Amino acid sequence: MSKFSYEVIKTEVNTGARLGKLHTPHGTIDTPVFMPVGTRATVKAMTPRELEEVGARIILGNTYHLYLRPGHELIKEAGGLHSFMAWPGAILTDSGGFQVFSLGDLRKITEEGVEFRSHIDGSKHFFTPEKVMEIEMALGADIAMAFDECPPHTVSYDYAKEAMERTTRWAQRCLLAHDKEEQALFGIVQGGMYKDLREISAKDLVSLDFPGYAIGGLSVGEPKPLMYDMLEATVPFLPFHKPRYLMGVGSPDCLLEGVLRGIDMFDCVLPTRIARNGTVFTGQGKIVIRNALYKNDHSPLDAECGCYACRNFTKAYIRHLFNVDEILGLRLTTIHNLHFLLELMQKIREAISNDDLLSFREEFYSKYNGNCYKNEV
Amino acid sequence: MSKFSYEVIKTEVNTGARLGKLHTPHGTIDTPVFMPVGTRATVKAMTPRELEEVGARIILGNTYHLYLRPGHELIKEAGGLHSFMAWPGAILTDSGGFQVFSLGDLRKITEEGVEFRSHIDGSKHFFTPEKVMEIEMALGADIAMAFDECPPHTVSYDYAKEAMERTTRWAQRCLLAHDKEEQALFGIVQGGMYKDLREISAKDLVSLDFPGYAIGGLSVGEPKPLMYDMLEATVPFLPFHKPRYLMGVGSPDCLLEGVLRGIDMFDCVLPTRIARNGTVFTGQGKIVIRNALYKNDHSPLDAECGCYACRNFTKAYIRHLFNVDEILGLRLTTIHNLHFLLELMQKIREAISNDDLLSFREEFYSKYNGNCYKNEV
């Protein structure tokens, strides 16, 4: 019997939000959940211990990057990705689809798969659904993603349809090739910005009976209201009792809006990437720590935050660290931003539990820059 | 009464090594001690918590760098350097002498002080003994260093004498200007590579009655045997009951040789700097983690080490992190190298306690590359 299962604990009155538990070989995870991204077998600038302290229980690894460096064979030899990076929690690996299709001229798509050149050294590689399954099984994450085609949001109806249908055929091949009992394989809904294609994609994948479903091809540059429309056109066709994962989403407003539309899982590089540039989330919105405004500010990044950075250091100090390019600066902002998002998810789960998510959203938006919905990255 | 004092607990039979306790407003420190360097109010890549975990009890701050950025006034406003950087242990600040004299054409020395241009923006500044005392008192370290002139090791006898005599006159001015009860001010012995000048410098400074003495102008490029000669020409003229600090020394062999010659305190950027380039100390000598030799090496950096890096991660993983420029890589090597040196000092203290330092040295050298004394950086 599989060690992976999902249970819906509760659905909120008046919204699509739900509380759930994701059982994996590396622990049980409360959903809705945000998953920090550890592209190259490390969440940038964080130790596993710090990840646990900010509340992370499941993180991402990127198949494309790990395949190129250090190679899935080495990671397999090390006992899998958990062991290689010494992360005791759960891991989800993406399929490399998004990265490979982002290579533009460096890749060529056929029914068989995608030929591409490495962004590092130009070497030639070929990803097929079968090859990606081989890599993901070697990495040994708790959740693997099927190999999909992720076209740009500006793509025509005809191409979106073609790519979506190919994604479904590839999903079938992934299911056939996947053979690892302790690893759950999720399908990925595609269909561009076309509601009917999203519905078809969802229904076709559901007929293949995956243990979980991702919604791909969103948060790729389209306006947020359009993304929400696509969620509303997709979620109703996904099974109630299986987890729903919105890929690539991590701004506070999008997390809230996603949860309200029935999403259980999210991932994004946003919190860690903006942290390295000195931008931090606070309950009042984002702040840029290099701003001269904070030169003499001897208060923490966010007075209401309980993270290691806010318990010990001031804005003036962190600003100084950024001004002189000291690594501790981006370490502290990374810790803070991840803590902020993971704590937001905790508050969202509490609000669902209290059937109170709509008023939580109202209060959050009223403090968070006032117009977070419109302006948030 | 001053909160600073030093007591010699024991002197080893047959060597000049001694065990001591340095009492400061921020804790009591067992000597001989190695002090990690936190140039710009952070030991590079480390949190205060990690510093405590590797066993650091006293660290350095650099007056020159902190004066330029973020400025001593800001640090004073933040409650001093301890508070600014959230370091609960003791701090020693250097005087900026070494940095200012390293500026070459950018500085001009007179009896009054040193005019120099910032290495950052070319702005003009003037350091006098009185100005440096003002800055160091604002920084508020437990130990401040007198402003000295540190000439190159290749300097002529006449210039070494002139610089040494000026350093003594500046030391007097520092004593007059220093007015901070909870901060101890150390004098710095100079005299180039000339034994008689070292003796004069030591005697003159001792007559000024500082609570501690540093030996400066060594470990600046001269051969190690010459440095040891200079130590032997200086230490006998320093008072037994006051701490002796050898500035800028941090390789394992030099620490051992320094302790054997009666040194109590050391500092150096070496362990943290080489860590960021992927070089780590082990009981068998230094290793370069990028070496292909470690590609499939799933054992820790040093099998006998108990640091966070060695308890959790392998050479293959850390090598991967360096190959893809992930910050966690240099974090782990920094933790390891500091732990290694601080544990070495702990072992040295135990050996002194057992009157066993000579055989400890023999055993250490027999394992550590076999010829550490000759080849170590």
Short mmCIF file of C-alpha atoms in Angstrom, two decimals, chain A residues 24-346:
data_model
loop_
_atom_site.label_atom_id
_atom_site.label_comp_id
_atom_site.label_asym_id
_atom_site.label_seq_id
_atom_site.Cartn_x
_atom_site.Cartn_y
_atom_site.Cartn_z
CA THR A 24 3.89 11.32 2.91
CA PRO A 25 6.78 8.98 3.75
CA HIS A 26 8.46 12.05 5.26
CA GLY A 27 5.72 13.34 7.48
CA THR A 28 2.18 14.62 7.44
CA ILE A 29 1.65 18.10 6.06
CA ASP A 30 -1.23 20.40 6.91
CA THR A 31 -2.77 22.01 3.85
CA PRO A 32 -3.14 24.60 2.42
CA VAL A 33 0.66 24.64 2.34
CA PHE A 34 3.40 26.77 0.81
CA MET A 35 6.49 24.89 -0.38
CA PRO A 36 9.82 26.77 -0.47
CA VAL A 37 11.88 26.05 -3.58
CA GLY A 38 15.23 24.28 -3.29
CA THR A 39 16.21 24.33 -6.95
CA ARG A 40 19.68 22.80 -6.72
CA ALA A 41 19.24 20.64 -3.61
CA THR A 42 19.27 23.67 -1.31
CA VAL A 43 16.71 26.35 -0.55
CA LYS A 44 19.02 29.25 -1.31
CA ALA A 45 21.02 30.44 1.72
CA MET A 46 19.08 28.20 4.17
CA THR A 47 20.12 25.15 6.18
CA PRO A 48 17.61 22.33 6.68
CA ARG A 49 17.53 23.31 10.35
CA GLU A 50 16.53 26.87 9.49
CA LEU A 51 13.89 25.57 7.10
CA GLU A 52 12.35 23.54 9.89
CA GLU A 53 12.47 26.55 12.20
CA VAL A 54 10.55 28.77 9.77
CA GLY A 55 7.91 26.06 9.60
CA ALA A 56 8.65 24.38 6.26
CA ARG A 57 7.52 20.76 6.09
CA ILE A 58 7.73 20.16 2.34
CA ILE A 59 10.07 21.75 -0.18
CA LEU A 60 10.66 21.57 -3.92
CA GLY A 61 13.57 20.28 -5.95
CA ASN A 62 14.01 21.08 -9.66
CA THR A 63 14.51 18.04 -11.86
CA TYR A 64 16.04 19.98 -14.76
CA HIS A 65 18.73 21.59 -12.59
CA LEU A 66 19.51 18.48 -10.56
CA TYR A 67 19.73 16.34 -13.70
CA LEU A 68 22.38 18.71 -15.09
CA ARG A 69 24.26 19.25 -11.80
CA PRO A 70 25.18 17.15 -9.90
CA GLY A 71 23.24 14.54 -11.89
CA HIS A 72 20.46 12.24 -10.68
CA GLU A 73 22.80 9.24 -10.61
CA LEU A 74 24.98 10.88 -7.97
CA ILE A 75 21.94 11.80 -5.90
CA LYS A 76 20.62 8.26 -6.20
CA GLU A 77 24.00 6.95 -5.07
CA ALA A 78 23.80 9.30 -2.07
CA GLY A 79 20.52 7.64 -1.06
CA GLY A 80 18.18 10.08 -2.81
CA LEU A 81 17.57 13.79 -2.53
CA HIS A 82 16.45 13.74 1.13
CA SER A 83 19.67 12.10 2.17
CA PHE A 84 21.89 14.10 -0.21
CA MET A 85 20.68 17.44 1.14
CA ALA A 86 19.95 16.20 4.67
CA TRP A 87 16.33 17.32 4.61
CA PRO A 88 14.14 15.23 6.91
CA GLY A 89 10.83 16.62 5.64
CA ALA A 90 8.92 15.90 2.45
CA ILE A 91 10.06 16.83 -1.06
CA LEU A 92 8.25 17.38 -4.34
CA THR A 93 10.19 17.41 -7.59
CA ASP A 94 8.90 19.22 -10.65
CA SER A 95 9.28 17.54 -14.03
CA GLY A 96 11.61 20.00 -15.70
CA GLY A 97 8.84 20.88 -18.15
CA PHE A 98 8.70 24.54 -17.21
CA GLN A 99 12.50 24.95 -17.32
CA VAL A 100 12.95 23.09 -20.60
CA PHE A 101 10.23 25.07 -22.35
CA SER A 102 11.71 28.31 -21.02
CA LEU A 103 14.87 27.58 -23.00
CA GLY A 104 13.28 28.99 -26.17
CA ASP A 105 15.54 28.39 -29.17
CA LEU A 106 17.58 25.88 -27.22
CA ARG A 107 14.81 23.21 -27.33
CA LYS A 108 12.84 21.29 -29.94
CA ILE A 109 9.53 19.57 -29.15
CA THR A 110 8.35 16.35 -30.79
CA GLU A 111 5.74 13.78 -29.82
CA GLU A 112 8.54 11.67 -28.39
CA GLY A 113 9.84 14.40 -26.10
CA VAL A 114 12.01 17.50 -25.98
CA GLU A 115 15.53 17.85 -27.22
CA PHE A 116 17.36 20.72 -25.54
CA ARG A 117 20.74 22.20 -24.92
CA SER A 118 21.97 22.84 -21.40
CA HIS A 119 21.91 26.52 -20.39
CA ILE A 120 25.28 25.86 -18.72
CA ASP A 121 27.51 24.31 -21.35
CA GLY A 122 25.32 23.86 -24.45
CA SER A 123 25.48 20.08 -24.21
CA LYS A 124 22.60 18.23 -25.90
CA HIS A 125 19.96 16.31 -23.92
CA PHE A 126 16.64 14.60 -24.58
CA PHE A 127 13.78 14.57 -22.08
CA THR A 128 10.95 12.12 -22.68
CA PRO A 129 8.22 11.25 -20.19
CA GLU A 130 10.08 7.99 -19.57
CA LYS A 131 13.43 9.72 -19.05
CA VAL A 132 11.91 12.25 -16.65
CA MET A 133 10.33 9.43 -14.64
CA GLU A 134 13.71 7.71 -14.45
CA ILE A 135 15.26 10.93 -13.14
CA GLU A 136 12.50 11.67 -10.65
CA MET A 137 12.53 8.12 -9.33
CA ALA A 138 16.31 8.43 -8.85
CA LEU A 139 15.83 11.70 -6.97
CA GLY A 140 13.28 9.88 -4.84
CA ALA A 141 11.03 12.75 -3.79
CA ASP A 142 7.76 12.03 -1.98
CA ILE A 143 5.85 13.59 -4.87
CA ALA A 144 6.95 13.56 -8.51
CA MET A 145 5.34 15.60 -11.26
CA ALA A 146 4.44 14.27 -14.71
CA PHE A 147 6.36 15.69 -17.67
CA ASP A 148 4.25 18.44 -19.24
CA GLU A 149 4.47 21.09 -21.91
CA CYS A 150 4.11 24.57 -20.47
CA PRO A 151 3.51 27.09 -23.27
CA PRO A 152 3.62 30.90 -22.81
CA HIS A 153 0.38 32.57 -21.68
CA THR A 154 0.16 34.41 -25.01
CA VAL A 155 -0.12 31.18 -27.01
CA SER A 156 -2.90 30.72 -29.60
CA TYR A 157 -5.92 28.53 -28.96
CA ASP A 158 -4.73 25.97 -31.48
CA TYR A 159 -1.28 25.66 -30.00
CA ALA A 160 -2.59 25.63 -26.44
CA LYS A 161 -4.86 22.75 -27.45
CA GLU A 162 -2.05 20.84 -29.14
CA ALA A 163 0.28 21.30 -26.15
CA MET A 164 -2.47 20.35 -23.70
CA GLU A 165 -3.33 17.17 -25.60
CA ARG A 166 0.35 16.24 -25.83
CA THR A 167 0.66 16.87 -22.08
CA THR A 168 -2.16 14.39 -21.50
CA ARG A 169 -0.53 11.76 -23.74
CA TRP A 170 2.77 12.32 -21.94
CA ALA A 171 0.95 11.99 -18.60
CA GLN A 172 -0.21 8.53 -19.69
CA ARG A 173 3.34 7.57 -20.61
CA CYS A 174 4.55 8.90 -17.24
CA LEU A 175 2.04 6.70 -15.43
CA LEU A 176 3.23 3.66 -17.38
CA ALA A 177 6.89 4.43 -16.75
CA HIS A 178 6.52 5.37 -13.10
CA ASP A 179 7.30 2.51 -10.80
CA LYS A 180 8.09 3.65 -7.30
CA GLU A 181 5.58 2.74 -4.65
CA GLU A 182 6.67 5.28 -2.03
CA GLN A 183 6.47 8.16 -4.51
CA ALA A 184 3.18 9.77 -5.60
CA LEU A 185 2.93 10.98 -9.21
CA PHE A 186 0.82 14.08 -9.88
CA GLY A 187 -0.66 15.08 -13.24
CA ILE A 188 -0.50 18.66 -14.50
CA VAL A 189 -3.49 20.46 -16.00
CA GLN A 190 -2.59 22.73 -18.94
CA GLY A 191 -4.71 24.55 -21.54
CA GLY A 192 -3.32 28.07 -21.68
CA MET A 193 -5.78 30.84 -20.92
CA TYR A 194 -8.72 28.95 -22.45
CA LYS A 195 -11.42 27.78 -20.09
CA ASP A 196 -12.72 24.97 -22.27
CA LEU A 197 -9.20 23.58 -22.74
CA ARG A 198 -8.63 23.72 -18.98
CA GLU A 199 -11.83 21.74 -18.47
CA ILE A 200 -10.87 19.13 -21.05
CA SER A 201 -7.35 18.83 -19.62
CA ALA A 202 -8.67 18.37 -16.10
CA LYS A 203 -11.25 15.77 -17.11
CA ASP A 204 -8.79 13.79 -19.23
CA LEU A 205 -6.21 13.72 -16.46
CA VAL A 206 -8.78 12.81 -13.84
CA SER A 207 -9.76 9.82 -15.94
CA LEU A 208 -6.14 8.65 -15.59
CA ASP A 209 -6.61 8.65 -11.81
CA PHE A 210 -3.55 10.44 -10.44
CA PRO A 211 -3.18 10.73 -6.63
CA GLY A 212 -2.97 14.53 -7.01
CA TYR A 213 -3.29 17.28 -9.60
CA ALA A 214 -1.32 20.39 -10.35
CA ILE A 215 -2.48 23.40 -12.30
CA GLY A 216 0.37 24.44 -14.55
CA GLY A 217 0.92 27.22 -17.06
CA LEU A 218 -0.37 29.92 -14.71
CA SER A 219 1.52 32.72 -12.95
CA VAL A 220 3.61 33.01 -16.11
CA GLY A 221 3.01 36.69 -16.83
CA GLU A 222 -0.76 36.86 -17.29
CA PRO A 223 -2.85 39.37 -15.27
CA LYS A 224 -3.91 38.06 -11.89
CA PRO A 225 -7.67 38.22 -12.56
CA LEU A 226 -7.12 36.01 -15.60
CA MET A 227 -5.23 33.52 -13.46
CA TYR A 228 -8.13 33.46 -10.98
CA ASP A 229 -10.56 32.90 -13.87
CA MET A 230 -8.50 29.93 -14.99
CA LEU A 231 -8.52 28.51 -11.45
CA GLU A 232 -12.29 28.82 -11.36
CA ALA A 233 -12.51 27.08 -14.71
CA THR A 234 -10.34 24.19 -13.54
CA VAL A 235 -10.83 23.41 -9.86
CA PRO A 236 -14.49 22.27 -10.21
CA PHE A 237 -13.33 19.45 -12.49
CA LEU A 238 -10.74 18.14 -10.07
CA PRO A 239 -11.68 15.43 -7.58
CA PHE A 240 -12.64 16.66 -4.12
CA HIS A 241 -10.60 14.05 -2.30
CA LYS A 242 -7.30 14.69 -4.02
CA PRO A 243 -4.78 17.48 -3.45
CA ARG A 244 -4.69 20.45 -5.82
CA TYR A 245 -1.41 22.21 -6.42
CA LEU A 246 -1.08 25.64 -8.07
CA MET A 247 2.45 25.79 -9.49
CA GLY A 248 4.67 28.85 -9.26
CA VAL A 249 2.53 31.01 -6.98
CA GLY A 250 3.88 32.68 -3.87
CA SER A 251 2.77 36.30 -3.37
CA PRO A 252 0.60 36.76 -0.29
CA ASP A 253 -2.50 37.87 -2.22
CA CYS A 254 -2.25 35.03 -4.74
CA LEU A 255 -1.91 32.51 -1.93
CA LEU A 256 -5.06 33.84 -0.31
CA GLU A 257 -6.97 33.96 -3.60
CA GLY A 258 -5.79 30.49 -4.53
CA VAL A 259 -6.89 29.01 -1.21
CA LEU A 260 -10.29 30.67 -1.56
CA ARG A 261 -10.64 28.87 -4.90
CA GLY A 262 -9.83 25.47 -3.44
CA ILE A 263 -6.05 25.18 -3.90
CA ASP A 264 -4.14 23.10 -1.32
CA MET A 265 -0.49 23.46 -2.35
CA PHE A 266 1.72 26.26 -3.69
CA ASP A 267 5.39 26.82 -4.50
CA CYS A 268 7.35 29.84 -5.65
CA VAL A 269 10.87 31.29 -5.65
CA LEU A 270 9.40 34.75 -4.95
CA PRO A 271 10.01 34.98 -1.18
CA THR A 272 13.62 33.78 -1.40
CA ARG A 273 14.44 35.68 -4.60
CA ILE A 274 13.19 39.08 -3.44
CA ALA A 275 14.84 38.46 -0.06
CA ARG A 276 18.23 38.26 -1.76
CA ASN A 277 17.53 41.65 -3.31
CA GLY A 278 16.65 43.07 0.11
CA THR A 279 12.87 43.13 -0.21
CA VAL A 280 10.87 41.79 2.70
CA PHE A 281 7.24 41.10 3.43
CA THR A 282 5.67 42.76 6.44
CA GLY A 283 2.11 42.93 7.70
CA GLN A 284 1.99 46.43 6.18
CA GLY A 285 3.30 45.40 2.78
CA LYS A 286 6.72 44.96 1.23
CA ILE A 287 9.68 47.09 2.22
CA VAL A 288 13.04 47.56 0.50
CA ILE A 289 15.66 47.41 3.21
CA ARG A 290 18.30 49.45 1.32
CA ASN A 291 15.98 52.46 1.49
CA ALA A 292 17.62 55.38 3.35
CA LEU A 293 14.44 55.51 5.43
CA TYR A 294 15.79 52.61 7.48
CA LYS A 295 19.30 53.95 8.10
CA ASN A 296 18.57 54.77 11.74
CA ASP A 297 15.67 52.40 12.24
CA HIS A 298 16.58 50.25 15.22
CA SER A 299 13.37 48.23 15.13
CA PRO A 300 12.91 44.77 13.58
CA LEU A 301 11.79 44.18 9.99
CA ASP A 302 8.28 43.47 11.23
CA ALA A 303 7.34 44.23 14.83
CA GLU A 304 4.78 41.42 14.84
CA CYS A 305 7.11 38.75 13.45
CA GLY A 306 8.71 36.09 15.64
CA CYS A 307 11.37 34.83 13.22
CA TYR A 308 15.06 34.61 14.14
CA ALA A 309 15.82 37.76 12.14
CA CYS A 310 13.10 39.83 13.82
CA ARG A 311 13.85 38.51 17.30
CA ASN A 312 17.51 39.55 17.09
CA PHE A 313 18.28 42.19 14.47
CA THR A 314 17.20 45.67 13.41
CA LYS A 315 16.44 47.24 10.06
CA ALA A 316 19.49 49.50 10.48
CA TYR A 317 21.74 46.47 10.92
CA ILE A 318 20.26 44.47 8.04
CA ARG A 319 20.42 47.56 5.81
CA HIS A 320 24.11 47.90 6.69
CA LEU A 321 24.69 44.24 5.79
CA PHE A 322 23.09 44.76 2.39
CA ASN A 323 25.06 47.96 1.81
CA VAL A 324 28.35 46.16 2.34
CA ASP A 325 27.26 42.93 0.57
CA GLU A 326 27.52 40.73 3.63
CA ILE A 327 25.91 37.30 3.24
CA LEU A 328 24.23 37.49 6.63
CA GLY A 329 21.96 40.21 5.22
CA LEU A 330 20.29 38.01 2.63
CA ARG A 331 20.27 35.10 5.06
CA LEU A 332 18.18 37.14 7.48
CA THR A 333 15.76 38.44 4.85
CA THR A 334 15.36 34.92 3.44
CA ILE A 335 14.55 33.54 6.87
CA HIS A 336 12.09 36.36 7.43
CA ASN A 337 10.26 36.07 4.10
CA LEU A 338 9.84 32.32 4.38
CA HIS A 339 8.66 32.65 7.96
CA PHE A 340 6.21 35.34 6.88
CA LEU A 341 4.64 33.20 4.14
CA LEU A 342 4.55 30.03 6.20
CA GLU A 343 2.98 31.90 9.07
CA LEU A 344 0.46 33.42 6.66
CA MET A 345 -0.49 29.89 5.60
CA GLN A 346 -0.85 28.94 9.25
#
